[in-house]
Coordinates of C-alpha atoms in Angstrom, one line a residue:
M1 CA -19.5 -12.3 -13.6
K2 CA -20.2 -10.3 -10.4
A3 CA -18.0 -7.4 -9.4
L4 CA -18.1 -4.6 -6.8
R5 CA -18.2 -1.3 -8.6
M6 CA -18.0 2.4 -7.8
T7 CA -21.1 4.3 -9.1
Q8 CA -20.3 7.8 -7.9
Y9 CA -18.1 9.7 -5.5
G10 CA -19.3 9.5 -1.9
E11 CA -19.6 7.3 1.1
V12 CA -19.5 3.5 1.0
D13 CA -23.2 2.7 1.3
G14 CA -24.3 5.1 -1.4
S15 CA -21.4 4.7 -3.9
L16 CA -20.6 1.0 -4.1
E17 CA -22.8 -1.7 -5.6
F18 CA -22.5 -5.2 -7.0
Q19 CA -23.0 -5.4 -10.7
V20 CA -23.0 -8.2 -13.3
V21 CA -20.3 -7.4 -16.0
D22 CA -18.6 -9.3 -18.8
K23 CA -15.7 -11.5 -17.8
P24 CA -12.5 -9.9 -19.1
S25 CA -10.3 -11.6 -21.7
P26 CA -6.5 -11.3 -21.4
K27 CA -4.5 -9.4 -23.9
A28 CA -1.3 -10.8 -25.4
D29 CA 0.8 -9.8 -22.3
E30 CA -1.9 -10.4 -19.6
V31 CA -3.3 -13.3 -17.6
L32 CA -6.8 -13.9 -16.5
I33 CA -7.1 -14.8 -12.8
R34 CA -9.9 -16.4 -10.9
V35 CA -9.9 -14.2 -7.7
Q36 CA -9.6 -16.1 -4.5
A37 CA -8.9 -13.1 -2.2
A38 CA -8.4 -9.3 -2.4
S39 CA -7.6 -6.7 0.2
V40 CA -8.8 -3.2 0.7
N41 CA -6.5 -0.2 1.3
P42 CA -7.0 3.4 2.4
I43 CA -6.4 4.6 -1.1
D44 CA -9.5 2.9 -2.3
N45 CA -11.6 4.8 0.2
K46 CA -9.9 8.1 -0.7
I47 CA -10.6 7.6 -4.4
L48 CA -14.2 6.7 -3.6
R49 CA -14.6 9.9 -1.6
G50 CA -13.2 11.9 -4.5
D51 CA -10.0 13.0 -2.8
F52 CA -8.0 12.8 -6.0
K53 CA -10.6 13.9 -8.6
S54 CA -8.8 17.2 -9.2
F55 CA -5.9 15.2 -10.6
S56 CA -7.6 12.2 -12.0
K57 CA -11.3 11.7 -12.5
V58 CA -13.0 8.3 -12.4
S59 CA -15.4 7.3 -15.2
F60 CA -18.3 5.6 -13.5
P61 CA -19.1 2.8 -13.1
A62 CA -15.6 1.7 -12.2
G63 CA -14.0 -1.3 -10.5
I64 CA -12.4 -1.0 -7.1
G65 CA -9.5 -2.9 -5.4
R66 CA -5.8 -3.2 -6.3
D67 CA -4.6 -6.3 -4.4
V68 CA -5.3 -9.8 -5.6
S69 CA -4.4 -13.4 -5.0
G70 CA -5.8 -16.2 -7.1
E71 CA -5.5 -18.9 -9.8
V72 CA -4.5 -18.3 -13.4
V73 CA -7.3 -19.3 -15.7
S74 CA -5.8 -18.4 -19.1
T75 CA -2.9 -16.4 -20.5
G76 CA -2.3 -14.1 -23.5
E77 CA -0.2 -15.4 -26.4
E78 CA 3.0 -13.6 -25.3
V79 CA 2.9 -15.0 -21.7
T80 CA 5.5 -17.7 -21.2
H81 CA 6.3 -17.8 -17.5
F82 CA 2.8 -18.5 -16.2
R83 CA 0.2 -21.1 -17.1
P84 CA -3.4 -22.1 -16.1
G85 CA -3.5 -23.5 -12.6
D86 CA -0.6 -21.3 -11.2
H87 CA -1.3 -19.6 -7.9
V88 CA -0.3 -16.0 -8.1
F89 CA -0.7 -12.6 -6.5
A90 CA -0.3 -9.0 -7.6
R91 CA -0.9 -5.3 -7.1
V92 CA -2.6 -4.6 -10.4
G93 CA -1.8 -1.6 -12.5
E94 CA -4.2 1.3 -12.5
E95 CA -5.6 0.2 -15.9
H96 CA -6.7 -3.1 -14.3
V97 CA -8.2 -1.7 -11.0
G98 CA -11.2 -3.9 -9.9
T99 CA -9.9 -6.9 -8.0
I100 CA -13.0 -7.2 -5.9
A101 CA -14.6 -9.3 -8.6
E102 CA -14.8 -13.0 -9.6
Y103 CA -12.2 -12.5 -12.3
I104 CA -9.5 -10.0 -13.2
T105 CA -6.9 -9.5 -15.9
V106 CA -3.4 -8.6 -14.8
Q107 CA -0.4 -7.4 -16.7
V108 CA 2.2 -10.2 -16.6
S109 CA 5.0 -7.9 -15.4
H110 CA 3.0 -7.1 -12.3
L111 CA 2.5 -10.7 -11.3
A112 CA 4.4 -13.1 -9.0
R113 CA 3.9 -16.6 -7.8
K114 CA 2.1 -16.9 -4.4
P115 CA 4.4 -18.1 -1.6
Q116 CA 3.6 -21.7 -1.1
N117 CA 3.3 -21.3 2.7
L118 CA 0.7 -18.6 2.5
S119 CA -3.1 -18.9 1.9
H120 CA -4.6 -16.7 -0.7
Q121 CA -6.0 -14.5 2.0
E122 CA -2.5 -14.0 3.4
A123 CA -1.0 -13.4 0.0
A124 CA -3.7 -10.8 -0.8
S125 CA -2.6 -8.8 2.2
I126 CA 0.9 -8.2 0.8
P127 CA 1.1 -6.4 -2.6
L128 CA 0.2 -2.8 -2.1
V129 CA 1.6 -2.3 1.4
G130 CA 4.6 -4.5 0.6
L131 CA 5.6 -2.7 -2.6
T132 CA 4.9 0.7 -1.1
S133 CA 7.2 0.0 1.8
Y134 CA 9.9 -1.7 -0.3
Q135 CA 10.0 1.2 -2.8
A136 CA 10.0 3.8 0.0
L137 CA 12.5 2.2 2.4
V138 CA 14.7 0.2 0.0
Q139 CA 14.5 1.7 -3.4
V140 CA 14.3 5.4 -2.5
A141 CA 15.7 5.7 1.0
G142 CA 18.3 3.0 0.5
L143 CA 17.9 1.8 4.1
K144 CA 21.1 0.2 5.4
Q145 CA 21.9 -2.2 8.3
G146 CA 22.3 -0.4 11.6
E147 CA 20.5 2.8 10.5
K148 CA 17.7 4.2 12.6
V149 CA 14.3 4.4 11.0
L150 CA 11.1 6.0 12.3
I151 CA 7.9 4.4 11.1
H152 CA 4.7 6.1 12.1
A153 CA 1.5 4.2 12.8
G154 CA 3.1 0.9 13.4
S155 CA -0.1 -1.1 13.9
G156 CA -1.6 -0.2 10.6
G157 CA -1.5 -2.2 7.4
I158 CA 1.5 -0.2 6.1
G159 CA 3.3 0.1 9.4
S160 CA 3.0 -3.5 10.5
M161 CA 4.6 -4.6 7.2
A162 CA 7.2 -1.8 7.2
I163 CA 8.5 -2.7 10.6
Q164 CA 9.2 -6.2 9.6
L165 CA 10.8 -5.2 6.3
A166 CA 13.1 -2.7 8.0
K167 CA 14.2 -5.3 10.5
S168 CA 14.9 -7.7 7.7
F169 CA 17.5 -5.2 6.5
G170 CA 19.0 -4.9 10.0
A171 CA 17.7 -1.5 10.8
Y172 CA 17.0 -0.1 14.3
V173 CA 13.2 0.5 14.2
V174 CA 11.3 3.2 16.1
T175 CA 7.6 3.3 15.7
T176 CA 4.6 5.2 17.2
T177 CA 1.3 3.6 18.1
S178 CA -1.5 3.8 20.7
T179 CA -1.4 2.3 24.2
A180 CA -3.4 -0.8 23.3
N181 CA -0.9 -1.8 20.5
V182 CA 2.5 -1.2 22.2
G183 CA 3.1 -4.8 23.1
W184 CA 1.9 -6.0 19.7
V185 CA 4.2 -3.8 17.6
K186 CA 7.1 -4.9 19.8
E187 CA 6.3 -8.4 18.9
L188 CA 6.5 -7.4 15.2
G189 CA 10.1 -6.4 15.8
A190 CA 10.1 -2.7 16.7
D191 CA 13.1 -1.8 18.9
L192 CA 11.6 1.3 20.4
V193 CA 7.8 1.9 20.6
I194 CA 6.5 5.3 21.5
D195 CA 2.9 5.5 22.8
Y196 CA 1.6 8.7 21.2
K197 CA -1.2 8.9 23.7
K198 CA 1.3 9.3 26.6
E199 CA 4.5 10.6 25.0
N200 CA 5.6 13.1 22.4
Y201 CA 8.1 11.4 20.0
L202 CA 9.6 14.8 19.2
D203 CA 10.9 15.0 22.8
Q204 CA 12.6 11.6 22.6
L205 CA 14.1 11.2 19.2
S206 CA 17.1 12.8 17.3
E207 CA 19.6 11.7 14.7
I208 CA 17.2 9.5 12.8
D209 CA 18.5 8.3 9.5
V210 CA 15.2 7.7 7.7
V211 CA 11.7 8.8 8.5
Y212 CA 8.9 6.9 6.8
D213 CA 6.0 9.4 6.8
T214 CA 2.7 7.5 6.7
L215 CA 0.6 10.3 8.3
G216 CA 1.3 13.5 6.4
G217 CA 0.2 17.0 7.6
E218 CA 2.3 18.3 10.4
Y219 CA 4.1 14.9 10.7
T220 CA 5.8 15.6 7.4
L221 CA 7.4 18.8 8.5
D222 CA 8.1 17.5 12.0
A223 CA 10.1 14.6 10.4
F224 CA 13.0 17.0 9.9
K225 CA 13.1 17.9 13.6
V226 CA 14.2 14.4 14.4
L227 CA 16.2 13.7 11.3
K228 CA 20.0 13.7 11.3
P229 CA 21.8 16.0 8.8
G230 CA 21.8 14.3 5.4
G231 CA 19.0 12.0 6.4
R232 CA 16.1 10.9 4.2
V233 CA 12.3 11.5 4.6
V234 CA 10.1 9.3 2.4
S235 CA 6.4 10.0 2.5
I236 CA 3.4 8.3 1.0
V237 CA 0.9 11.0 2.0
G238 CA 2.9 14.3 2.2
D239 CA 3.3 17.1 -0.4
L240 CA 4.4 16.1 -3.9
D241 CA 8.1 16.9 -4.5
P242 CA 9.0 18.3 -8.0
Q243 CA 10.3 14.9 -9.2
A244 CA 7.1 13.1 -8.1
A245 CA 4.9 15.7 -9.8
E246 CA 6.9 15.2 -13.0
E247 CA 6.6 11.4 -12.8
L248 CA 2.8 11.9 -12.6
G249 CA 2.9 13.7 -15.9
L250 CA 1.0 16.7 -14.5
N251 CA 0.9 19.9 -16.6
W252 CA 3.1 22.8 -15.8
L253 CA 0.4 24.9 -14.0
I254 CA -0.5 22.1 -11.6
R255 CA 3.2 21.4 -11.0
K256 CA 3.8 25.1 -10.2
L257 CA 0.9 25.1 -7.7
L258 CA 2.2 22.0 -6.1
A259 CA 5.7 23.5 -5.9
L260 CA 4.3 26.4 -4.0
K261 CA 2.4 24.0 -1.7
S262 CA 5.6 22.0 -1.0
R263 CA 7.8 25.0 -0.3
K264 CA 8.0 24.5 3.5
V265 CA 8.9 20.9 3.1
M266 CA 11.5 21.4 0.5
K267 CA 13.0 24.3 2.6
A268 CA 13.1 22.1 5.6
A269 CA 14.9 19.4 3.6
K270 CA 17.4 21.9 2.3
A271 CA 18.2 23.2 5.8
K272 CA 19.1 19.6 6.8
S273 CA 20.9 18.7 3.6
A274 CA 18.3 15.9 3.5
L275 CA 16.4 14.0 0.9
Y276 CA 12.6 14.4 0.7
R277 CA 10.6 12.3 -1.7
M278 CA 6.9 11.6 -2.0
V279 CA 6.8 7.9 -3.1
L280 CA 4.3 6.9 -5.8
M281 CA 4.1 3.2 -5.6
Q282 CA 4.4 1.3 -8.9
A283 CA 3.2 -2.2 -9.6
N284 CA 6.2 -4.4 -10.0
G285 CA 6.2 -8.2 -10.2
E286 CA 9.9 -8.7 -9.7
Q287 CA 9.9 -6.7 -6.5
L288 CA 6.8 -8.6 -5.4
R289 CA 8.7 -11.9 -6.0
E290 CA 11.5 -10.6 -3.8
L291 CA 9.0 -9.8 -1.1
G292 CA 7.4 -13.2 -1.5
N293 CA 10.7 -14.8 -0.8
L294 CA 10.8 -13.0 2.6
Y295 CA 7.4 -14.4 3.4
Q296 CA 8.4 -17.9 2.1
D297 CA 11.4 -17.9 4.4
N298 CA 9.3 -16.7 7.4
I299 CA 11.4 -13.5 7.7
I300 CA 8.2 -11.5 7.4
S301 CA 4.7 -12.6 8.4
P302 CA 1.3 -11.4 7.0
V303 CA -0.7 -9.3 9.4
I304 CA -4.5 -9.6 9.0
D305 CA -7.1 -7.9 11.1
K306 CA -10.4 -9.2 9.7
T307 CA -11.6 -11.2 6.7
Y308 CA -14.9 -10.6 5.1
S309 CA -16.8 -12.6 2.4
F310 CA -17.3 -11.3 -1.1
E311 CA -20.9 -10.4 -0.2
Q312 CA -19.7 -8.4 2.8
S313 CA -17.3 -6.3 0.8
K314 CA -19.1 -3.0 1.7
E315 CA -18.7 -3.8 5.3
A316 CA -15.0 -4.4 4.8
F317 CA -14.7 -0.8 3.3
S318 CA -16.7 0.6 6.2
Y319 CA -14.5 -1.1 8.8
L320 CA -11.3 0.2 7.1
A321 CA -12.7 3.7 7.0
S322 CA -13.3 3.5 10.8
G323 CA -9.6 3.7 11.4
R324 CA -9.6 0.7 13.8
A325 CA -7.9 -1.8 11.6
K326 CA -4.8 -3.5 13.1
G327 CA -3.1 -4.9 10.0
K328 CA -4.9 -5.7 6.7
V329 CA -8.6 -6.1 5.9
I330 CA -9.3 -9.0 3.5
I331 CA -12.1 -10.0 1.2
S332 CA -12.2 -13.7 0.6
M333 CA -13.9 -15.5 -2.3
E334 CA -13.4 -19.0 -0.9
E335 CA -13.9 -18.9 2.8
P336 CA -16.8 -17.8 5.1
A337 CA -16.3 -14.4 6.8
T338 CA -14.5 -14.2 10.1
A339 CA -15.8 -10.7 10.9

């Protein structure tokens, strides 16, 4: 079968190539999927650049891509809830990374049935951003009806999904975006939109219950300036808190170095009697099924910027790296490119 593979750390053009590899066979608790669509995410480009090689090195050549939607071809002997012909979607576990390929095996516990009202391209846009936001806002932050949540970068793949998810829980949603996208993110459901090109959100906000930090850097520390006492800051790009470092299984020396790096953030959290957590998204089929129900009931809608063909996969990664994507970038195995 044909698959897009990483051959080295570096930029897209020199580090990705199509290769012919053996079609995988499902283990007892896995299913084999014929890929119909996949999506690309910023983490894919970060890993390709080598941003995380100090923590976890890639053995080249290696697959790339974590989101998938497709059709079950065969199942392992322990699989009872899925059968050939089922249409499914998933955020695959790290041991199965490589969804930009003709076939992929997936751990059955990471799998959910595709919402019937969505195409495979739409379904492939959901898993990583959906599970990341669900685990950050619902599982960790415990977002409640009526609470105020600040979601940075509302027009991105994460932000556009998180706005809708927070609204489905009855939250008051504040988001930041550029001038061109103000009206669009309002249509997604944001109650207050701050144009970061014209306004400083720090001058306008206070008493925020939850800050969803999708930008990192100074934004992580600044979150505590607008947070109410006892509030929650959940980050997907900030410093690792001690609990997250432990969950990663890092050795004591690296954990100590990370603890030093995160001192300012943890001090700011303590001063506000606030929670700070760096969320490490985990593949989870049951949570994905719950998210799928929200899409099935039209409470949340998929947001797709561009769709590329399998042969145009490199172009999809380059477009995502440009930072211009408004929603998700999709790679389709079954339809001609729209980009």
